[in-house]
GROMACS .gro file of C-alpha atoms in nm:
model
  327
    1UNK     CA    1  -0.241   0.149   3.248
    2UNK     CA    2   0.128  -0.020   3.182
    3UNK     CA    3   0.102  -0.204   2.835
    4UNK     CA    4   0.267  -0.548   2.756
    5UNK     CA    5   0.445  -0.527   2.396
    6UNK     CA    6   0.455  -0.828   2.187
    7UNK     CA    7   0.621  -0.871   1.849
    8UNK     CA    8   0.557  -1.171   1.623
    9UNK     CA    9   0.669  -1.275   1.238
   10UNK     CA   10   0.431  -1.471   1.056
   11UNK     CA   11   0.486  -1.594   0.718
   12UNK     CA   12   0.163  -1.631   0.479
   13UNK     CA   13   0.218  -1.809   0.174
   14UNK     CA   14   0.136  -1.700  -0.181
   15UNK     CA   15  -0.081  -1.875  -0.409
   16UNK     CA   16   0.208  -1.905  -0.663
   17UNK     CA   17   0.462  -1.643  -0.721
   18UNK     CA   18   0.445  -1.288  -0.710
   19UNK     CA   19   0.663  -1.085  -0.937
   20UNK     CA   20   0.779  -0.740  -0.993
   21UNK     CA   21   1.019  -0.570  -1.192
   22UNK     CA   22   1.297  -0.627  -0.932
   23UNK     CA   23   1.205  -0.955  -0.795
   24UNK     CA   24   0.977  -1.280  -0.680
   25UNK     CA   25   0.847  -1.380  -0.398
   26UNK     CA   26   0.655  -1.681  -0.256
   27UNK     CA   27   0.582  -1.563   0.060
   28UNK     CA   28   0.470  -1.237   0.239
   29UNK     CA   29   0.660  -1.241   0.577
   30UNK     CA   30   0.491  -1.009   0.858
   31UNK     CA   31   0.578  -0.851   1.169
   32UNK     CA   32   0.270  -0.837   1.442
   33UNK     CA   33   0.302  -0.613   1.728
   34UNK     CA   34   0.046  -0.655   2.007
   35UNK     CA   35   0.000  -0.431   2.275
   36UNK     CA   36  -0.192  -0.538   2.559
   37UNK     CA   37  -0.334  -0.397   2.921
   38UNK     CA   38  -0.472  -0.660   3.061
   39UNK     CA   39  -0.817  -0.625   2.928
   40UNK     CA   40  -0.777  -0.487   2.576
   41UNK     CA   41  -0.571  -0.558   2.317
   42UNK     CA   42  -0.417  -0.418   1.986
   43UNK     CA   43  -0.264  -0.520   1.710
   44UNK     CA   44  -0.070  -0.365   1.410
   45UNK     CA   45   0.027  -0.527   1.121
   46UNK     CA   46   0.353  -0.447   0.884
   47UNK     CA   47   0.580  -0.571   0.573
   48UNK     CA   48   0.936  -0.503   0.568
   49UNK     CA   49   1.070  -0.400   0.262
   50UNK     CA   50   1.421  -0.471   0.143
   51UNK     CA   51   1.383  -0.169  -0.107
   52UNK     CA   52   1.431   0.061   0.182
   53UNK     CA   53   1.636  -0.091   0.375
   54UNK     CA   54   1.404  -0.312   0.616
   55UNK     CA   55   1.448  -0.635   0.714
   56UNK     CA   56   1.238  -0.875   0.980
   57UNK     CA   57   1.538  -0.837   1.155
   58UNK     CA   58   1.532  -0.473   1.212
   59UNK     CA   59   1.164  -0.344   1.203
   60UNK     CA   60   1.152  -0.621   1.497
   61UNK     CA   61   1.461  -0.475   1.664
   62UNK     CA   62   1.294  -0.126   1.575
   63UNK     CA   63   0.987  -0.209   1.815
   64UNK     CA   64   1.177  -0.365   2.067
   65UNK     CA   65   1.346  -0.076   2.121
   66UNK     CA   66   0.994   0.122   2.185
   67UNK     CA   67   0.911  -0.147   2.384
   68UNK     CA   68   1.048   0.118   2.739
   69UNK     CA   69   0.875   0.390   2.616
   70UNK     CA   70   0.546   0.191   2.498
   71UNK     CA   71   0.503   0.030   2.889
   72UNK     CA   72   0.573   0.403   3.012
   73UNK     CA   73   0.261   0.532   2.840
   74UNK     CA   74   0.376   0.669   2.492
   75UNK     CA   75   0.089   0.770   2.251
   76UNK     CA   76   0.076   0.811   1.873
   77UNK     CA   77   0.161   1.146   1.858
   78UNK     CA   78   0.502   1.087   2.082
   79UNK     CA   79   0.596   0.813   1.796
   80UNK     CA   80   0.750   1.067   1.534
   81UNK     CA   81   0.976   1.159   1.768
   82UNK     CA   82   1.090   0.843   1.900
   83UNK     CA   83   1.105   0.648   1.549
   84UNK     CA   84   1.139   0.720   1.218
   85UNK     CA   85   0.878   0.613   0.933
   86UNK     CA   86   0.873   0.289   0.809
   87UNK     CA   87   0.685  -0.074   0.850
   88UNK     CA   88   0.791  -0.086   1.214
   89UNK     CA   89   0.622   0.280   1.288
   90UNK     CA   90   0.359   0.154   1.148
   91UNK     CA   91   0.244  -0.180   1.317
   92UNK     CA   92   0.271   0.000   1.652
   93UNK     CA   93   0.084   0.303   1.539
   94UNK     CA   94  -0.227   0.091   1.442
   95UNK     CA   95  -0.153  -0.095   1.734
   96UNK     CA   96  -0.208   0.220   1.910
   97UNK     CA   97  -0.488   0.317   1.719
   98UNK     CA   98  -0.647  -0.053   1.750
   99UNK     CA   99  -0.635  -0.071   2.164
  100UNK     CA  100  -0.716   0.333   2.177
  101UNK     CA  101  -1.100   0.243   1.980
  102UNK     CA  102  -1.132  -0.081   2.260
  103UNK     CA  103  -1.037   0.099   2.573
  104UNK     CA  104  -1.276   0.474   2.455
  105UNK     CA  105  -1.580   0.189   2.354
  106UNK     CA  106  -1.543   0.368   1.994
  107UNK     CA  107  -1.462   0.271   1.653
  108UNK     CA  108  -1.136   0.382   1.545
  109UNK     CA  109  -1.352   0.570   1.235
  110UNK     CA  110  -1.542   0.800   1.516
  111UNK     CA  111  -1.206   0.852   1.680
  112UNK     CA  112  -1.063   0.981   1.372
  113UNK     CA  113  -1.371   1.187   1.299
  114UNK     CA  114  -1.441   1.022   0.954
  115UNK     CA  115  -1.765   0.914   0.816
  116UNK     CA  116  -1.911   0.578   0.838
  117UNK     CA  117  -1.711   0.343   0.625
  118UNK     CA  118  -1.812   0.172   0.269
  119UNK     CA  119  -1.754  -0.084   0.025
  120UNK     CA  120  -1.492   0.008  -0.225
  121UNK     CA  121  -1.382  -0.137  -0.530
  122UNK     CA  122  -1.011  -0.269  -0.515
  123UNK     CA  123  -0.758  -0.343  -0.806
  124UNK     CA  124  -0.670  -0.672  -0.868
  125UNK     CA  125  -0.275  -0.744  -0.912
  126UNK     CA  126  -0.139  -0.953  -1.234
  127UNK     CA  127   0.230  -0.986  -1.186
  128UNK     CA  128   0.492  -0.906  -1.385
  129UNK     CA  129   0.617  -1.227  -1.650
  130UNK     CA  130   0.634  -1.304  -2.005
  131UNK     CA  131   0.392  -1.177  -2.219
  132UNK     CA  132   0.150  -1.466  -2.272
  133UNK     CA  133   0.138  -1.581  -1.914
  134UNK     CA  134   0.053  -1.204  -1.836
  135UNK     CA  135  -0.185  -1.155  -2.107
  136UNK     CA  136  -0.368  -1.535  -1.981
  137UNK     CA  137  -0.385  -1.377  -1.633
  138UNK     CA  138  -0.570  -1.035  -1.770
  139UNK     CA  139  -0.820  -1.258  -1.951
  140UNK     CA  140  -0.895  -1.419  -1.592
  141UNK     CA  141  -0.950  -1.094  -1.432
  142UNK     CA  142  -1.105  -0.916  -1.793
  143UNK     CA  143  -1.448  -0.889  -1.609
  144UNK     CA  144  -1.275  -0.679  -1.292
  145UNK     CA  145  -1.340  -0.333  -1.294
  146UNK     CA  146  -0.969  -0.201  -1.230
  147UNK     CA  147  -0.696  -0.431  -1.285
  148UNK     CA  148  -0.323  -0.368  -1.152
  149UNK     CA  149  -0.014  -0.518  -1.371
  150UNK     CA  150   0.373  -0.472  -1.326
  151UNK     CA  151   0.557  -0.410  -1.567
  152UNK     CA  152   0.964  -0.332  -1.608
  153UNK     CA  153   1.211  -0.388  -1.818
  154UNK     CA  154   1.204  -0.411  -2.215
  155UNK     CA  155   0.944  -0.454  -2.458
  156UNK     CA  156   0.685  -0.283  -2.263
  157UNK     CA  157   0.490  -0.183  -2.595
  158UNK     CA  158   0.429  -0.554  -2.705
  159UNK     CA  159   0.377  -0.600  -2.335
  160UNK     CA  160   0.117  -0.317  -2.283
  161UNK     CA  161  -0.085  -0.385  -2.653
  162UNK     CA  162  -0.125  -0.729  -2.510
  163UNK     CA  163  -0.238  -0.662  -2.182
  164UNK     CA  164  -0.519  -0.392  -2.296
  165UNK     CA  165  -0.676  -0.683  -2.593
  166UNK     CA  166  -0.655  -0.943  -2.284
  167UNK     CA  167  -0.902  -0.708  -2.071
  168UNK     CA  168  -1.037  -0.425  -2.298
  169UNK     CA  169  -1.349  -0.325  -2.055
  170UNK     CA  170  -1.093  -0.316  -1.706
  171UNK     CA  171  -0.949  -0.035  -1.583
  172UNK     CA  172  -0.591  -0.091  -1.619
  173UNK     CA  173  -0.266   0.056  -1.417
  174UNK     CA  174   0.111  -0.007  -1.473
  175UNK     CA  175   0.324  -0.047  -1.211
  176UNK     CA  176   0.628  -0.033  -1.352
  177UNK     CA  177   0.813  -0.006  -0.991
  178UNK     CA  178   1.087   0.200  -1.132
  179UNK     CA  179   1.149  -0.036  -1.382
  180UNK     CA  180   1.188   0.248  -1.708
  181UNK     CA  181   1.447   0.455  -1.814
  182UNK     CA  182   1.458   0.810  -1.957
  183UNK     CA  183   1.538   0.628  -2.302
  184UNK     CA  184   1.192   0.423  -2.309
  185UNK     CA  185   1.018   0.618  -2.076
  186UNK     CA  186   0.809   0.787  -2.362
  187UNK     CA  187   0.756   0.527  -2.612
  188UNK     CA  188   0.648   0.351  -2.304
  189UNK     CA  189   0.390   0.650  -2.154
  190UNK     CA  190   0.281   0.687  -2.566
  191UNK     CA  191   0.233   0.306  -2.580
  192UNK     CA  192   0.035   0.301  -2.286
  193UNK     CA  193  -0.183   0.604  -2.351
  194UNK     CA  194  -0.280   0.430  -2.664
  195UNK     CA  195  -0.398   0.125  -2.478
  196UNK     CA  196  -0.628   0.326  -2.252
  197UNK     CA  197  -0.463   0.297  -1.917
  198UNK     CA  198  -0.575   0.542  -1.686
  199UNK     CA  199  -0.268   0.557  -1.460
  200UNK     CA  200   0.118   0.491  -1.460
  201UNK     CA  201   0.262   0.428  -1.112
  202UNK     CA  202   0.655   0.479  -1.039
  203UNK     CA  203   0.815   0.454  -1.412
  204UNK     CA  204   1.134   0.596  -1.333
  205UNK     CA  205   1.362   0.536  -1.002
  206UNK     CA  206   1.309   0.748  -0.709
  207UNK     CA  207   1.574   1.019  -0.695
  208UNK     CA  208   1.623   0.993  -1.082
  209UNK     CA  209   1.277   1.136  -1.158
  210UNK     CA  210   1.352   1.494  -1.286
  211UNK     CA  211   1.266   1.427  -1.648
  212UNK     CA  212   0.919   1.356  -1.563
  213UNK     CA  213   0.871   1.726  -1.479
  214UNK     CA  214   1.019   1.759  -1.850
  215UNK     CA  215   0.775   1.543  -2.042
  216UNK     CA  216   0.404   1.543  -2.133
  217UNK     CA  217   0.191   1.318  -1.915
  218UNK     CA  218  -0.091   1.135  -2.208
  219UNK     CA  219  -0.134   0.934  -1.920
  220UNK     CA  220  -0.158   1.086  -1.511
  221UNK     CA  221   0.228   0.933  -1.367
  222UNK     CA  222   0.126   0.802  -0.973
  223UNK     CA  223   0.456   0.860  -0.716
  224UNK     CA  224   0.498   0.527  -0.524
  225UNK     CA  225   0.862   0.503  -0.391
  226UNK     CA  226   0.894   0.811  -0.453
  227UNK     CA  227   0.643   0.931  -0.192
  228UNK     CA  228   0.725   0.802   0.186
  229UNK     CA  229   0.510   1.147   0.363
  230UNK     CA  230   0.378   1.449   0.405
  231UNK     CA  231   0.756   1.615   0.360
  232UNK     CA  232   0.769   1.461   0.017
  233UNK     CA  233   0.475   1.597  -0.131
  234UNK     CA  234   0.621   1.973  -0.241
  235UNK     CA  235   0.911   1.805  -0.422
  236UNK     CA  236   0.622   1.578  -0.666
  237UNK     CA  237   0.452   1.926  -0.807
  238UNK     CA  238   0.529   1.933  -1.144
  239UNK     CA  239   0.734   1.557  -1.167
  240UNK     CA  240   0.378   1.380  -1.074
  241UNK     CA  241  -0.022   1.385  -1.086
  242UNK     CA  242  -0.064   1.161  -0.828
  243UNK     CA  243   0.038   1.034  -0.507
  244UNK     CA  244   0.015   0.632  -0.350
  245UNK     CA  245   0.004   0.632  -0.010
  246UNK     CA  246   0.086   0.321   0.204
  247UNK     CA  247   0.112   0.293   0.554
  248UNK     CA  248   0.398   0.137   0.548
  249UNK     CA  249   0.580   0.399   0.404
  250UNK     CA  250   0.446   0.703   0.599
  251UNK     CA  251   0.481   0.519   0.968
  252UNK     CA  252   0.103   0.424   1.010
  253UNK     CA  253  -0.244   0.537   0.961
  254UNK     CA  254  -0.187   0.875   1.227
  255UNK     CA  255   0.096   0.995   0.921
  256UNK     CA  256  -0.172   0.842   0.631
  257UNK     CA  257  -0.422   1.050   0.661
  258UNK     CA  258  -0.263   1.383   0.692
  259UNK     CA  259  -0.091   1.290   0.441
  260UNK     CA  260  -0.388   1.264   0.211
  261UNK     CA  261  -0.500   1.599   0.362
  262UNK     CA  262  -0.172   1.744   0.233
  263UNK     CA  263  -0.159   1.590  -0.082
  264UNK     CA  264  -0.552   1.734  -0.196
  265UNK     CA  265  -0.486   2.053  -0.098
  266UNK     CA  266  -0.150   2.073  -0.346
  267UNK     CA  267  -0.343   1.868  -0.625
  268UNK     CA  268  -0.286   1.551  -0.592
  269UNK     CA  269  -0.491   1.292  -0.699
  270UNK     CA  270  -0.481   0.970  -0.452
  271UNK     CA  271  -0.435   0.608  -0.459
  272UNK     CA  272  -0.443   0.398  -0.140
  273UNK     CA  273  -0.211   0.087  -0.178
  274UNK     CA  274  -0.033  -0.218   0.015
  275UNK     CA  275   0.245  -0.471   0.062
  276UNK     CA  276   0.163  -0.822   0.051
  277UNK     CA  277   0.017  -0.855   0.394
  278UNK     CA  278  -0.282  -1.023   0.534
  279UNK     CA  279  -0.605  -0.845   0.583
  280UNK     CA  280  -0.516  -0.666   0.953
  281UNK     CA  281  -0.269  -0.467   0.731
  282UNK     CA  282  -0.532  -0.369   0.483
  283UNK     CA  283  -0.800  -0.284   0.776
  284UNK     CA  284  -0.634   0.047   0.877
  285UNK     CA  285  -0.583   0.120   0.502
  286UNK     CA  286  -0.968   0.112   0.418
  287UNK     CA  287  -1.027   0.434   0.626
  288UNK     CA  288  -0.763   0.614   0.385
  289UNK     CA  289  -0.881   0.480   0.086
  290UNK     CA  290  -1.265   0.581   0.184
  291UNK     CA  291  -1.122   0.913   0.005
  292UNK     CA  292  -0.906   0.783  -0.248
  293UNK     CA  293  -0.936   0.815  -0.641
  294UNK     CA  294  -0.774   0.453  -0.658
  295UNK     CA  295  -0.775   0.147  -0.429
  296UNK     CA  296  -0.511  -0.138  -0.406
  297UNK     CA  297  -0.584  -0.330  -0.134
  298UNK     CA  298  -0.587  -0.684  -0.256
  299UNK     CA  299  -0.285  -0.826  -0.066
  300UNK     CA  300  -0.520  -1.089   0.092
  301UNK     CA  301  -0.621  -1.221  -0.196
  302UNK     CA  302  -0.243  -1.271  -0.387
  303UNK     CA  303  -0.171  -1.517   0.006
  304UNK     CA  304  -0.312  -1.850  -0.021
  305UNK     CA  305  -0.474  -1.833   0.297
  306UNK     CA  306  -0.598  -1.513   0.478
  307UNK     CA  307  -0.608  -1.407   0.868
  308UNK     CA  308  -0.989  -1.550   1.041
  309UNK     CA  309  -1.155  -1.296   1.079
  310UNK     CA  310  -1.051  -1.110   0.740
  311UNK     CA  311  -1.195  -0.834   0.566
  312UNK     CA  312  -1.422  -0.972   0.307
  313UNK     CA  313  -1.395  -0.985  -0.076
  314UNK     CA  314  -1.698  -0.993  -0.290
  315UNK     CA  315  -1.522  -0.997  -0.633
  316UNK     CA  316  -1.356  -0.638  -0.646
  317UNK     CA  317  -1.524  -0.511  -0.369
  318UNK     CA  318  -1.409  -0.504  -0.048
  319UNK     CA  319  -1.649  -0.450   0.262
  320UNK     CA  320  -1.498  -0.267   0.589
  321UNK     CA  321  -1.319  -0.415   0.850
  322UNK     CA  322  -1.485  -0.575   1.146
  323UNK     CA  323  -1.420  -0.455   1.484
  324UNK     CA  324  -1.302  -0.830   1.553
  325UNK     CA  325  -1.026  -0.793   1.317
  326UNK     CA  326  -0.931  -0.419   1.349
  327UNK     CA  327  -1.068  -0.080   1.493
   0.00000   0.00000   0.00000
């Protein structure tokens, strides 16, 4: 049956500002594609990211331009070879996935032959700014079982003794979103091990990595932009201990999972994350993460407002999708 292909932005405020190490943001700006037969619908959900070269612009021009090959009965498996990875691959492979569970009567969970889905326990984000705002936010969050802070830039050993005293019984990563340099890189990792974080996620930039393959690791180093898919994954032996995989990066949820496959059988240890994005990005997300070591899938809750019906937030847990909003 010939499917109708419709692409939307939306743009979801933040409650306040989200920063990282390279930058701020107020808003989390979407692209929605929507594929439709007449009966069923599905919809996909993705974030353009400037770091790699997206814009609203293109990842909308990018599904426009699948839009021939979409009506003429294209499936997820044809997508690799008609467009590369990325946010746009990735909205119309859920899509795909989203109208494939309506039109078979199934869950999207029985049609990828997992196991019935649970409640996981998500990391809360605390943005990257000066040191007493950061340390304030901690202390708002100090009763959350994992907590998530950016980092960057200098002074990260003030900056990481602070955060640990804010929220001593958390869980605490460091995103420093290739924010370090060789020349801190280990008075950072040292200051940080100290602290008791349990994970470091992208210190150094992608494609100037090599020294982490050089260093000791007090604390396991997590590849974020430096991990896109499966093809990446030989290349991290040795430089990393652990993988994040977002489907916005590896083209969807189809590319997600065998990714994770891929990625235990060399080693890895896992962490599911996300853009900024309302909760019909996270949905496809929470089957990866079912398997995951850690889970950072709180987008919906940095937006000041969330998609109705949403995936719902008890604290730091996070129940699985309904089949109204995804699946």
């Amino acid at each position: 049956m010939a499917l109708e292909v419709s692409i939307a932005v939306e743009r979801w405020p933040i409650a306040g500002t989200f920063t990282i190490s390279r930058g701020s943001k107020t808003e989390a700006a979407v692209v929605v594609c929507t594929l439709a037969d007449g009966t069923f619908t599905g919809r996909g959900e993705c974030v353009p990211y400037a770091r790699y070269g997206e814009s609203l612009e293109s990842v909308c021009a990018e599904i426009e331009a699948l839009r021939s090959a979409l009506v003429n009965g294209a499936t997820r498996d044809d997508l690799p070879a008609l467009i590369g990875a990325g946010a746009a691959r990735n909205a119309v492979d859920c899509a795909l996935w989203d109208i494939e569970a309506k039109r078979s009567g199934k869950s999207v969970v029985e049609l990828a032959g997992l196991s019935p889905l649970r409640d996981l326990t998500t990391a809360v984000t605390v943005s990257f700014g000066d040191v007493e705002t950061m340390a304030a936010s901690l202390r708002s969050f100090a009763g959350r079982p994992l907590i998530k802070v950016k980092v960057g830039g200098e002074n990260n050993a003030e900056r990481i003794a602070a955060i640990a005293a804010a929220a001593p019984s958390s869980r605490i990563i460091l995103d420093a979103n290739e924010g370090w340099t060789e020349a801190n890189i280990i008075e950072n990792m040292l200051a940080a091990a100290k602290a008791g974080v349990v994970l470091i996620e992208q210190p150094l930039p992608a494609g100037k990595d090599a020294k982490l393959a050089e260093i000791p690791h007090p604390v396991p180093i997590c590849a974020d932009e430096s991990a896109h898919g499966t093809d990446d994954l030989p290349s991290l032996i040795g430089r990393y201990d652990s993988i994040n995989i977002k489907l916005d990066k590896t083209g969807g949820l189809t590319e997600a999972l065998r990714m994770q496959q891929r990625a235990r059988a060399l080693g890895f240890g896992v962490m599911v994350g996300c853009m900024v994005g309302t909760s019909l990005a996270m949905a496809p997300a929470m089957l990866v993460a079912q398997d995951a070591d850690f889970v950072d899938l709180d987008g919906p809750l940095i937006l000041k407002q969330d998609r109705e019906p949403g995936l719902v937030f008890n604290g730091s847990q996070v129940s699985p999708p309904s089949r109204d909003l995804w699946g």
